[in-house]
Structure formats: structure tokens, C-alpha cells
Coordinates of N, CA, C and O in Angstrom, one line a residue:
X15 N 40.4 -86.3 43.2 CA 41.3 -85.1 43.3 C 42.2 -85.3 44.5 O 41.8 -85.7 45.5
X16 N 43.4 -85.2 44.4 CA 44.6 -85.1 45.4 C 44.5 -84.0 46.1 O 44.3 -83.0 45.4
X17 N 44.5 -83.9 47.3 CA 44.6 -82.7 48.3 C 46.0 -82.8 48.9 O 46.8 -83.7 49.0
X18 N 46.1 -81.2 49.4 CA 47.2 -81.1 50.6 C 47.4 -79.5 50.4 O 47.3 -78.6 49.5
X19 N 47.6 -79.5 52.2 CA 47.2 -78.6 52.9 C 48.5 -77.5 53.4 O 49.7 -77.9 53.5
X20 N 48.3 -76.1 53.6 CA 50.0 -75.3 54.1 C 48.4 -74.7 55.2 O 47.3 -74.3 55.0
X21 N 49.0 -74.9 56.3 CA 48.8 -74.4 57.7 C 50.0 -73.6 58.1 O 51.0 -73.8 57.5
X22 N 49.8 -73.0 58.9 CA 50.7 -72.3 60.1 C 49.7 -71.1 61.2 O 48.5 -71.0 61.2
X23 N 50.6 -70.5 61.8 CA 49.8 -69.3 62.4 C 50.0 -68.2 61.6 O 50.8 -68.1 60.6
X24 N 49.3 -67.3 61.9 CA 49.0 -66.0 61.3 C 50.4 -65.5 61.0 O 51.3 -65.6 61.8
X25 N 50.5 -64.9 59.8 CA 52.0 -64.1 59.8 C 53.1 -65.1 59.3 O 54.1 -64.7 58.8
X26 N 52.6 -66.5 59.6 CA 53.5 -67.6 59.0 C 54.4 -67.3 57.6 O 55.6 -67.6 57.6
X27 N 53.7 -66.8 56.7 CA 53.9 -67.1 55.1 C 53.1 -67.6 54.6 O 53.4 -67.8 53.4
X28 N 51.5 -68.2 54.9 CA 50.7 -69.5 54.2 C 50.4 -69.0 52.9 O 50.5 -69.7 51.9
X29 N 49.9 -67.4 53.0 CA 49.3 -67.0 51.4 C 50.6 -66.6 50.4 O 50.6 -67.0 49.3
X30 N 51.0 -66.2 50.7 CA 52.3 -66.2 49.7 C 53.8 -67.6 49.8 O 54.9 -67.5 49.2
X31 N 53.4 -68.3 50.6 CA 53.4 -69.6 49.8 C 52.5 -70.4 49.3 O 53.1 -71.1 48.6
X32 N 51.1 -70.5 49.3 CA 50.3 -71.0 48.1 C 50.5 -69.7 47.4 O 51.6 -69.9 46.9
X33 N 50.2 -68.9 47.2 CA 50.9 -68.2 45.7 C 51.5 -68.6 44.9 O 51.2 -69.0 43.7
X34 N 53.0 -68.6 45.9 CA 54.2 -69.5 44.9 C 54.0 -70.9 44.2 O 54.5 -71.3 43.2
X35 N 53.1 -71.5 45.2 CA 52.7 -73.4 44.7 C 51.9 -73.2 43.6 O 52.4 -73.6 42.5
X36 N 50.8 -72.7 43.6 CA 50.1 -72.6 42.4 C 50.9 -72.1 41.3 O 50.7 -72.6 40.2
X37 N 51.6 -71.4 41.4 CA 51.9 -71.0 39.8 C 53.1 -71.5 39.1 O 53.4 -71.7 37.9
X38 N 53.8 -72.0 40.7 CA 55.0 -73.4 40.1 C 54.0 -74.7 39.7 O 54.3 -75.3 38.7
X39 N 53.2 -75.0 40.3 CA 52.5 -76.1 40.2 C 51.5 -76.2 39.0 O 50.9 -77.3 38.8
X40 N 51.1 -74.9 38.1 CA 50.4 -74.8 37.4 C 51.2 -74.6 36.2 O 50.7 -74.8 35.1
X41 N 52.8 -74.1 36.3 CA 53.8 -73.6 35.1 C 54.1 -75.4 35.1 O 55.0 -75.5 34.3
X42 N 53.8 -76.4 35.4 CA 54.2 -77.5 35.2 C 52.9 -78.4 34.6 O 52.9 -79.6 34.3
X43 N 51.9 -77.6 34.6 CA 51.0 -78.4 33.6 C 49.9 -78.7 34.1 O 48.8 -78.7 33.6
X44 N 50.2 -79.0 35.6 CA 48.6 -79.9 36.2 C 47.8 -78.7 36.7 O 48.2 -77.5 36.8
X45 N 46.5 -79.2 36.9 CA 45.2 -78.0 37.1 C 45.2 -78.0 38.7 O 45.1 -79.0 39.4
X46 N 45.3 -76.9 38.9 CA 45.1 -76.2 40.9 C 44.2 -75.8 41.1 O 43.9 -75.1 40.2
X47 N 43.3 -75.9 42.2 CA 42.3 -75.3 42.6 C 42.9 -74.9 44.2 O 43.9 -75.2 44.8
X48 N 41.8 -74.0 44.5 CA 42.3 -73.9 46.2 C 41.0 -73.7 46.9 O 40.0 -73.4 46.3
X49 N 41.1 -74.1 48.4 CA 40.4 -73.7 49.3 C 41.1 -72.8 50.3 O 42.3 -73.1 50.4
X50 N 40.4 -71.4 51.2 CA 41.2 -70.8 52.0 C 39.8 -70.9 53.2 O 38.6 -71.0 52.9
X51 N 40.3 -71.0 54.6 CA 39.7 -71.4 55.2 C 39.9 -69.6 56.4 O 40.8 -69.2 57.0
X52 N 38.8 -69.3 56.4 CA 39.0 -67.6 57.2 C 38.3 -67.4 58.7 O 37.1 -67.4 59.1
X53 N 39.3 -67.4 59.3 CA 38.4 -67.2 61.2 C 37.5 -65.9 61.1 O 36.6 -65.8 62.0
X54 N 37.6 -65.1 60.4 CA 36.8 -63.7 60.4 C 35.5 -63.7 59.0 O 35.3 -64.3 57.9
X55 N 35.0 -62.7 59.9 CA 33.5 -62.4 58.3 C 34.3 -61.9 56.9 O 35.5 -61.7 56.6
X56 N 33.5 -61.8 56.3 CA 34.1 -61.6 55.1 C 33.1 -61.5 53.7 O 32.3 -62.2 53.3
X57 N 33.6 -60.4 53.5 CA 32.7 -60.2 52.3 C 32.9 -60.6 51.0 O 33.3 -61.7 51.5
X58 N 32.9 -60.8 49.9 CA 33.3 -60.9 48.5 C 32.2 -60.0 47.4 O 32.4 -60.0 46.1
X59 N 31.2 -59.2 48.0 CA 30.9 -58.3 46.7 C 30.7 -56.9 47.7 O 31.2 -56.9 48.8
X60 N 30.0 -55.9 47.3 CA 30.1 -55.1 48.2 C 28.8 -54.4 48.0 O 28.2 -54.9 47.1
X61 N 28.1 -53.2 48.8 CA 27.3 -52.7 49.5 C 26.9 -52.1 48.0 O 27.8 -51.9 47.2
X62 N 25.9 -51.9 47.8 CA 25.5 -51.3 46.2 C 25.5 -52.0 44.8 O 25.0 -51.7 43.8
X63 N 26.2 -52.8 45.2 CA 26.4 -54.0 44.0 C 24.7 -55.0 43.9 O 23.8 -55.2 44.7
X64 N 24.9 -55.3 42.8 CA 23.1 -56.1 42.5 C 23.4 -57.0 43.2 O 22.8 -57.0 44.3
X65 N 24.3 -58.2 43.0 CA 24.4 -59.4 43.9 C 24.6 -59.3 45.6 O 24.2 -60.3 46.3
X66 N 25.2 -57.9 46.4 CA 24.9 -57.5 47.2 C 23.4 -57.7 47.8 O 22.9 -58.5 48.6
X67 N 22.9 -56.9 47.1 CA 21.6 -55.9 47.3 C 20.7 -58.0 47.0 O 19.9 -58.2 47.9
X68 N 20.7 -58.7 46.4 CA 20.1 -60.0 46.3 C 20.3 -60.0 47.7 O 19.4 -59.6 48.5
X69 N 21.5 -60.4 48.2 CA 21.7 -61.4 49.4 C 21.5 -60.8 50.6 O 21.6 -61.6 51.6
X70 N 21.3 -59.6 50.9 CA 21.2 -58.8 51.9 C 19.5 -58.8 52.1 O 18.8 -58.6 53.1
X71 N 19.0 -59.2 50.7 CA 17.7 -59.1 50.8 C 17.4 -60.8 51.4 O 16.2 -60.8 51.8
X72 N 17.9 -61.7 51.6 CA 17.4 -62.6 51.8 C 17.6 -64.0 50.9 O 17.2 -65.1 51.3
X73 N 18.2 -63.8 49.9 CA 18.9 -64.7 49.3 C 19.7 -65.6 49.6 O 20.8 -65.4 50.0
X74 N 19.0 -67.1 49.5 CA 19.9 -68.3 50.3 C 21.5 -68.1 49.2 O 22.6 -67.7 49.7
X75 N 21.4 -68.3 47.7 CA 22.3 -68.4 47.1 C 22.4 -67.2 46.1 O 21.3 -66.7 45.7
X76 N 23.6 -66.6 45.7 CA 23.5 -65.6 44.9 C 24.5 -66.1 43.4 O 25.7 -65.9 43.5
X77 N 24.2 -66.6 42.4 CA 25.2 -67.0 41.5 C 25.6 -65.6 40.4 O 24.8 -64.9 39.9
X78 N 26.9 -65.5 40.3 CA 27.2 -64.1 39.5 C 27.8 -64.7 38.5 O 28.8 -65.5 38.8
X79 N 27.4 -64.5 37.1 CA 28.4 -65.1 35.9 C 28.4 -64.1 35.2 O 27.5 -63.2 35.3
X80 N 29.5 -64.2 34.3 CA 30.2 -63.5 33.2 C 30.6 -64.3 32.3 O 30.1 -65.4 32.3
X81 N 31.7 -63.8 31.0 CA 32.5 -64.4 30.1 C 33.3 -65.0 30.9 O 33.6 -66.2 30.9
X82 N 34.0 -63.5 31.9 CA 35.5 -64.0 32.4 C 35.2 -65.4 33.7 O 35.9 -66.4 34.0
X83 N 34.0 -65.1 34.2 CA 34.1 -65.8 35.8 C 32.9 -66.3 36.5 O 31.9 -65.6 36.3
X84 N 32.6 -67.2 37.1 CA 31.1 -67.2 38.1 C 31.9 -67.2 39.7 O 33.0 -67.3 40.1
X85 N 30.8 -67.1 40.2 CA 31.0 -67.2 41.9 C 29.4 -67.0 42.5 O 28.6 -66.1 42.4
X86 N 29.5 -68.2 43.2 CA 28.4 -68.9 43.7 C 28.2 -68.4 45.2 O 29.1 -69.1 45.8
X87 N 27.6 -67.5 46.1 CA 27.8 -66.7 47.6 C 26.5 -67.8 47.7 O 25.6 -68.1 47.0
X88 N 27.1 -68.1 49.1 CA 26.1 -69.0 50.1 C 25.5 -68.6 51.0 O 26.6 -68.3 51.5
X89 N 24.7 -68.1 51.7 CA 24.8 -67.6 52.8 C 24.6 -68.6 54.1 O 23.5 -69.2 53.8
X90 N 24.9 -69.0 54.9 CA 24.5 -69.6 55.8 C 23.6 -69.9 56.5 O 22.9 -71.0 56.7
X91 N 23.4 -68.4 57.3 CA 22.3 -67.8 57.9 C 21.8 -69.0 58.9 O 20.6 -69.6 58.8
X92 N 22.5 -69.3 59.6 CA 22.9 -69.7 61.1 C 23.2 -70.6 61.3 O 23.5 -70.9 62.4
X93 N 23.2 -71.9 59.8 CA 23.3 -72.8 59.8 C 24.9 -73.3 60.1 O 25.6 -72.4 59.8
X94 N 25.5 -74.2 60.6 CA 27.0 -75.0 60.8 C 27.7 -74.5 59.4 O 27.2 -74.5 58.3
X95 N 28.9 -74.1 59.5 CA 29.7 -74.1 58.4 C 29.7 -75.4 57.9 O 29.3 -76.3 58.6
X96 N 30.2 -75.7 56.6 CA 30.5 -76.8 55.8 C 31.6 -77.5 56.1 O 32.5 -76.7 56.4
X97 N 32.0 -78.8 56.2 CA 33.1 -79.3 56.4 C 33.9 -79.2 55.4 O 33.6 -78.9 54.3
X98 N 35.1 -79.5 55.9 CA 36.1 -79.0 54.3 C 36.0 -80.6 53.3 O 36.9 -80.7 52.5
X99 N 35.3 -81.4 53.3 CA 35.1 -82.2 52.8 C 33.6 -82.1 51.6 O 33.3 -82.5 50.4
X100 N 33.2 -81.4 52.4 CA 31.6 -80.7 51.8 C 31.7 -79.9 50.7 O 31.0 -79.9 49.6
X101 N 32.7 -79.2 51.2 CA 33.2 -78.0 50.5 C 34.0 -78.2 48.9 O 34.0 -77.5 47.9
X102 N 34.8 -79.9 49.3 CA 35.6 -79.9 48.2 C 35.1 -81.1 47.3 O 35.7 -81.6 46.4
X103 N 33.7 -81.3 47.8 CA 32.6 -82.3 47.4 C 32.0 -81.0 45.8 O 31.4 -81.3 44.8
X104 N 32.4 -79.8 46.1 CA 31.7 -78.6 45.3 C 32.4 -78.3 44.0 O 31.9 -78.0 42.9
X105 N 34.0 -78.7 44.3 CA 34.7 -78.4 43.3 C 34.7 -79.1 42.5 O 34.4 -80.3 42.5
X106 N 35.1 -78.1 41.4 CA 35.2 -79.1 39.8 C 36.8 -79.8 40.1 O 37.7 -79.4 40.8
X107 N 36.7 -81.4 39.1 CA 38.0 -81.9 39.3 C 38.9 -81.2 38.8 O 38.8 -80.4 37.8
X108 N 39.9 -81.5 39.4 CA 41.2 -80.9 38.8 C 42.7 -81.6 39.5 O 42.8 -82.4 40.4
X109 N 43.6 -81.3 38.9 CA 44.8 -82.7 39.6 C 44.7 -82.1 41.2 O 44.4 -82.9 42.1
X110 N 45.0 -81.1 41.4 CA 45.4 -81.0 43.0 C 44.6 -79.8 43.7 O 44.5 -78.7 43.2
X111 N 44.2 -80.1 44.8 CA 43.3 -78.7 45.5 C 44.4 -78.5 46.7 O 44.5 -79.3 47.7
X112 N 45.0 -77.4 46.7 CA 45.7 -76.5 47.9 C 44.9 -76.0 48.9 O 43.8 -75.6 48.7
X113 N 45.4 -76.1 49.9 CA 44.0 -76.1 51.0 C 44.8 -75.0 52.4 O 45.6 -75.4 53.3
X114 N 44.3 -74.0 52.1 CA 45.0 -72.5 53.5 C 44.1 -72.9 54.4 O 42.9 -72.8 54.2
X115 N 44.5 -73.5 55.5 CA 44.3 -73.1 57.2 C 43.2 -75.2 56.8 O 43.2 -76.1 55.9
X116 N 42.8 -74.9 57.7 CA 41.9 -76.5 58.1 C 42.9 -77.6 58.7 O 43.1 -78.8 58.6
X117 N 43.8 -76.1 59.9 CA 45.0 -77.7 60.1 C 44.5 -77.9 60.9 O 45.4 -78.0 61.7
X118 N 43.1 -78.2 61.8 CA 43.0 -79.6 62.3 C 42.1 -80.4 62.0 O 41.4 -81.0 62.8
X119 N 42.2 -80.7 60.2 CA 41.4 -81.9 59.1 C 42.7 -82.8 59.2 O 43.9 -82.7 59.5
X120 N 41.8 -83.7 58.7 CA 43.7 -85.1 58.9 C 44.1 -85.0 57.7 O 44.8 -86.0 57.6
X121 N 44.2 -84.2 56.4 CA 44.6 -84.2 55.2 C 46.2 -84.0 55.2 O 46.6 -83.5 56.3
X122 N 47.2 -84.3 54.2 CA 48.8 -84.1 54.5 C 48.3 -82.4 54.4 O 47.3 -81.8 54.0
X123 N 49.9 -81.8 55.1 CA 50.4 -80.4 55.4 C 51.4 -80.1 55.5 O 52.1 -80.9 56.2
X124 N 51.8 -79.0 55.1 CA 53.2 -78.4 55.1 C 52.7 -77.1 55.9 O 51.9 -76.2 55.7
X125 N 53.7 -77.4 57.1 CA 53.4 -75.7 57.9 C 54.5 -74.9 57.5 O 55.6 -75.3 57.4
X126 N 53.9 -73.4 57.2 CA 54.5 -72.1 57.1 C 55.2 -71.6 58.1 O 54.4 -71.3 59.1
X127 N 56.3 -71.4 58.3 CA 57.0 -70.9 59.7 C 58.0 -69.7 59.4 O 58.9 -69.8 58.6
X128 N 57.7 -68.7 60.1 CA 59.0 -67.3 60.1 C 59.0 -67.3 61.9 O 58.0 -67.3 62.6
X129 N 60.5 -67.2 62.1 CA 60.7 -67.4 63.3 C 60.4 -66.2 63.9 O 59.9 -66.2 65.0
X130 N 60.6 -65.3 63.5 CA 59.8 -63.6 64.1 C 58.7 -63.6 64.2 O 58.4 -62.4 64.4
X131 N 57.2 -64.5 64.2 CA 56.5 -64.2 64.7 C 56.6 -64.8 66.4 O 55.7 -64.5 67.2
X132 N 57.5 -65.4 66.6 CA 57.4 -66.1 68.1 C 56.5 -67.2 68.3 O 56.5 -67.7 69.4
X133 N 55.7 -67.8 67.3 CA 55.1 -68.8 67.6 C 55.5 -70.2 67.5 O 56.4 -70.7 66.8
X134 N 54.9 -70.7 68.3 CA 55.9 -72.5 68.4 C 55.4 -73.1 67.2 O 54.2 -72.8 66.8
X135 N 56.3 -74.1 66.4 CA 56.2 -74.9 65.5 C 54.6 -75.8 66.0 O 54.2 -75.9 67.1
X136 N 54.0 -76.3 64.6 CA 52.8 -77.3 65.0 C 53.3 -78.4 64.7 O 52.7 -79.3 65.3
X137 N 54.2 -78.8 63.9 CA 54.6 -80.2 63.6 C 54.9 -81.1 64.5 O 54.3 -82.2 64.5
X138 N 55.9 -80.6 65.2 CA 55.9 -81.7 66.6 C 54.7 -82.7 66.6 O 54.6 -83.8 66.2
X139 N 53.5 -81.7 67.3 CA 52.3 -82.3 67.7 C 51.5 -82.9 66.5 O 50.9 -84.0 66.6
X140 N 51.7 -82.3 65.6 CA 50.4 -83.1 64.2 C 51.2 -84.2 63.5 O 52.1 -83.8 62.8
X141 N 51.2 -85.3 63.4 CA 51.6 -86.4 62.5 C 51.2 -85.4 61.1 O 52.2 -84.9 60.5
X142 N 50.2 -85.1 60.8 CA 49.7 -84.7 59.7 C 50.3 -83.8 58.6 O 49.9 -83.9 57.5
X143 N 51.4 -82.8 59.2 CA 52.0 -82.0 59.1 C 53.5 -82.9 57.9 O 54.6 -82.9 58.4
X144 N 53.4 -83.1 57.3 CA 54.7 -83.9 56.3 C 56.1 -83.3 56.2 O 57.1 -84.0 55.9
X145 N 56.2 -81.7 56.5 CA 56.9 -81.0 55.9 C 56.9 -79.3 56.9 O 55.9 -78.6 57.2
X146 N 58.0 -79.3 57.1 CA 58.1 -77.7 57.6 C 58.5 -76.7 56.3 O 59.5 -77.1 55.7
X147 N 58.1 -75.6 55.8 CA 58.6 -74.3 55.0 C 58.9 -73.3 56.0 O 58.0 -72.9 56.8
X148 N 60.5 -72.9 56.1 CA 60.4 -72.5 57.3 C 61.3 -71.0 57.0 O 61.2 -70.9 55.8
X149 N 62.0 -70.0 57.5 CA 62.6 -68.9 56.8 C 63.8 -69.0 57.7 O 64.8 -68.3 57.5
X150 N 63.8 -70.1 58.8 CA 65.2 -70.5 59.7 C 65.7 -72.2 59.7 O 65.0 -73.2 59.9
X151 N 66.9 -72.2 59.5 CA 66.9 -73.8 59.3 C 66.5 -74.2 60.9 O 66.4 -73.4 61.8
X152 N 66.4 -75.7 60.8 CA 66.0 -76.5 61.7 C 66.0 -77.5 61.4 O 65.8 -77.9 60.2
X153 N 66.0 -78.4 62.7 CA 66.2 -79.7 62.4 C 64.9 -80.9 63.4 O 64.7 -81.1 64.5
X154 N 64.4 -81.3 62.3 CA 63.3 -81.9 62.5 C 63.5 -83.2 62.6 O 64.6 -83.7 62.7
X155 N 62.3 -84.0 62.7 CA 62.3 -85.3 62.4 C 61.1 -85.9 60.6 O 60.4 -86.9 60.2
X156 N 61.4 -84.5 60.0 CA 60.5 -84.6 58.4 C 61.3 -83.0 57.9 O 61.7 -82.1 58.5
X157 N 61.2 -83.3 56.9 CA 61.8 -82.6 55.8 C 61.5 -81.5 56.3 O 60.5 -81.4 57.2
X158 N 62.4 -80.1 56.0 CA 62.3 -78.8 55.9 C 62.8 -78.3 55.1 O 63.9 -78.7 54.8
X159 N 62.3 -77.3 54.4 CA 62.2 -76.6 53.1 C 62.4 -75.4 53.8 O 61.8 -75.2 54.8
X160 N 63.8 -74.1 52.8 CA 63.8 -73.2 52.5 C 62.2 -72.1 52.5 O 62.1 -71.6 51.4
X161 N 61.4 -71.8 53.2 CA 59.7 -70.6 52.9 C 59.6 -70.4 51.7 O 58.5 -70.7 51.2
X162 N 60.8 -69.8 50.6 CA 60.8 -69.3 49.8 C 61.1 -70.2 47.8 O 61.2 -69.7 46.6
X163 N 61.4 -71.9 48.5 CA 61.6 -72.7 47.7 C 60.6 -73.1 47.3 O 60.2 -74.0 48.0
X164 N 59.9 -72.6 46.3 CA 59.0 -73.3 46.1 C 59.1 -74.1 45.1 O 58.0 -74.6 44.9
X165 N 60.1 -74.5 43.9 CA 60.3 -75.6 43.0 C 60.5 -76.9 44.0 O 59.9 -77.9 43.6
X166 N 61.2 -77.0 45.1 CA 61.3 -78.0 45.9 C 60.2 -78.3 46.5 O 59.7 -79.4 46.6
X167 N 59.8 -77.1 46.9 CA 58.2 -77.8 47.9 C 57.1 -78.8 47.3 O 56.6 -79.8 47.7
X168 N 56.9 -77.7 46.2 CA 56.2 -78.4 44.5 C 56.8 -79.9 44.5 O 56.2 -81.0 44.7
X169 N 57.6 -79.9 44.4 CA 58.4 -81.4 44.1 C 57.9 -82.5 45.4 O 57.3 -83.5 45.2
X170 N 58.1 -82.1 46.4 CA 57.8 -82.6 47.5 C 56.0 -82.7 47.6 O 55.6 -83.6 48.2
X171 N 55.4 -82.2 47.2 CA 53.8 -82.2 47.3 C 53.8 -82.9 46.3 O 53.7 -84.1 46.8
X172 N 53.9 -83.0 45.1 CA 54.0 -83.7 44.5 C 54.1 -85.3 44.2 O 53.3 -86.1 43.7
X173 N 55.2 -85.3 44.6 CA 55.5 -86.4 44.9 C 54.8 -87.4 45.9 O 54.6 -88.6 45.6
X174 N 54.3 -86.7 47.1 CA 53.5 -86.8 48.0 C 52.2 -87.6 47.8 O 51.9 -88.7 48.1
X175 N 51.6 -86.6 47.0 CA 50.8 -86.8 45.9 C 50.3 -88.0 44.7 O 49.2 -88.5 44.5
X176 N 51.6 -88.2 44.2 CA 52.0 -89.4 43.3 C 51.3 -88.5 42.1 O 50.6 -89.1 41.2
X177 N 51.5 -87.1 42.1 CA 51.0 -86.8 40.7 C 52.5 -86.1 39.6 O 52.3 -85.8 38.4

């Protein structure tokens, strides 16, 4: 599987630019998967629900399936988070895995940038970084993309890619 990654700081744009990549990138045929990588707890079922009420009880793994869907809840339970390598050791193949936040894995990246949040560019510092999406022009020493272009960006991951 081809990876590559959209980092920035909070507020950047990252989730509604993987939005836009997935569904340009998916209206062109190849299969997307994603990883989102979250500094905070977080739930995915809620307080009353059966699969809840499993894992609260002590359940290492909770698997929930349907027609429409499965989802597999891990629980940790104190152990080291997974590496994002671990993680995408999990996924089923598919042409390309989009990967929110894990910018400091050495996988390629495109950082998300809106200049109103005040935060400094990461590119400079990361080789890793291929690409700025940015919502102010600038002038770099690697491509910068329009935030909101995402047929170009697509094109550029892609390519990147060699898919």
C-alpha cells in the first residue's frame, strides 16, 4: 500500500483537506483508506450502547458488525499506543492510505496551512513534508498548492505515489 501523510497545527485545514483528497481521489477510481491520529481521549460508541457496556466491562477487544459496517475498539489499557506502522500493518489493502497528524513518522506530507492561525510553517524543518496546501501564497523551496485545490493536490500525491 502507498502512504502519504497531511499534517499541520490545529486549525490548519487537515480534516477538510483529507475530505476533499478522498473523494477526488476515490472519484478517480483508486481505493482510500485513512488513518487519523488524535492527541485527546476519545470515544467511538457511547454510554448505554452493548458494545459500550462490553468494554467498560473489561473487554480487551470489542468487534461490532452489521450489513452496512464493522469496527474493531481496542482497548489499551495501559499498554504503549501502536506505531503507525502497526496500525497500517491492520488495514486491508487498498491503492493509497491518507494518514491525519503522525508528522513526526518519516512517511511523505503535505502540510495544511491558514495563515490566521499564527502558527509557523513545519516545512522548513521536516525534509518529509513534499508539499505546502496553504490558503496564502508563498514561496518555498517545494511546491505550494492553493488549501482548497484539491484536483492538483490529488495530482501531486499521486504522482508522488507513482499510482
Amino acid at each position: 500500500m502507498k502512504i502519504y501523510g497531511v499534517v499541520g497545527w490545529k486549525n490548519a485545514g487537515k480534516t477538510g483537506l483529507m475530505e476533499r483528497l478522498v473523494s477526488e481521489i476515490c472519484g478517480r477510481g483508486f481505493s482510500v483508506s485513512t488513518v487519523k491520529h488524535a492527541h485527546h481521549v476519545f470515544d467511538v460508541d457511547h454510554p448505554g450502547k452493548d458494545s459500550y457496556r462490553h468494554r467498560t466491562a473489561g473487554a480487551s477487544e470489542v468487534l461490532l458488525a452489521s450489513r452496512r459496517r464493522v469496527a474493531l475498539m481496542h482497548e489499551l489499557r495501559g499498554t504503549p499506543e501502536p506505531s503507525l506502522d502497526e496500525l497500517l500493518s491492520r488495514l486491508s489493502p487498498v491503492d493509497l492510505v491518507l494518514i491525519e497528524g503522525y508528522k513526526r513518522d518519516a512517511h511523505p506530507k503535505i502540510e495544511a496551512f491558514r495563515a490566521e492561525t499564527g502558527n509557523p510553517l513545519i516545512a522548513p524543518d521536516d525534509p518529509t513534508i513534499r508539499a505546502v496546501a496553504s490558503d496564502t501564497p508563498m514561496k518555498l523551496d517545494r511546491p505550494v498548492f492553493d488549501l482548497n485545490d484539491a484536483p492538483a493536490i490529488a495530482d501531486f500525491i499521486l504522482q508522488e505515489t507513482c499510482l
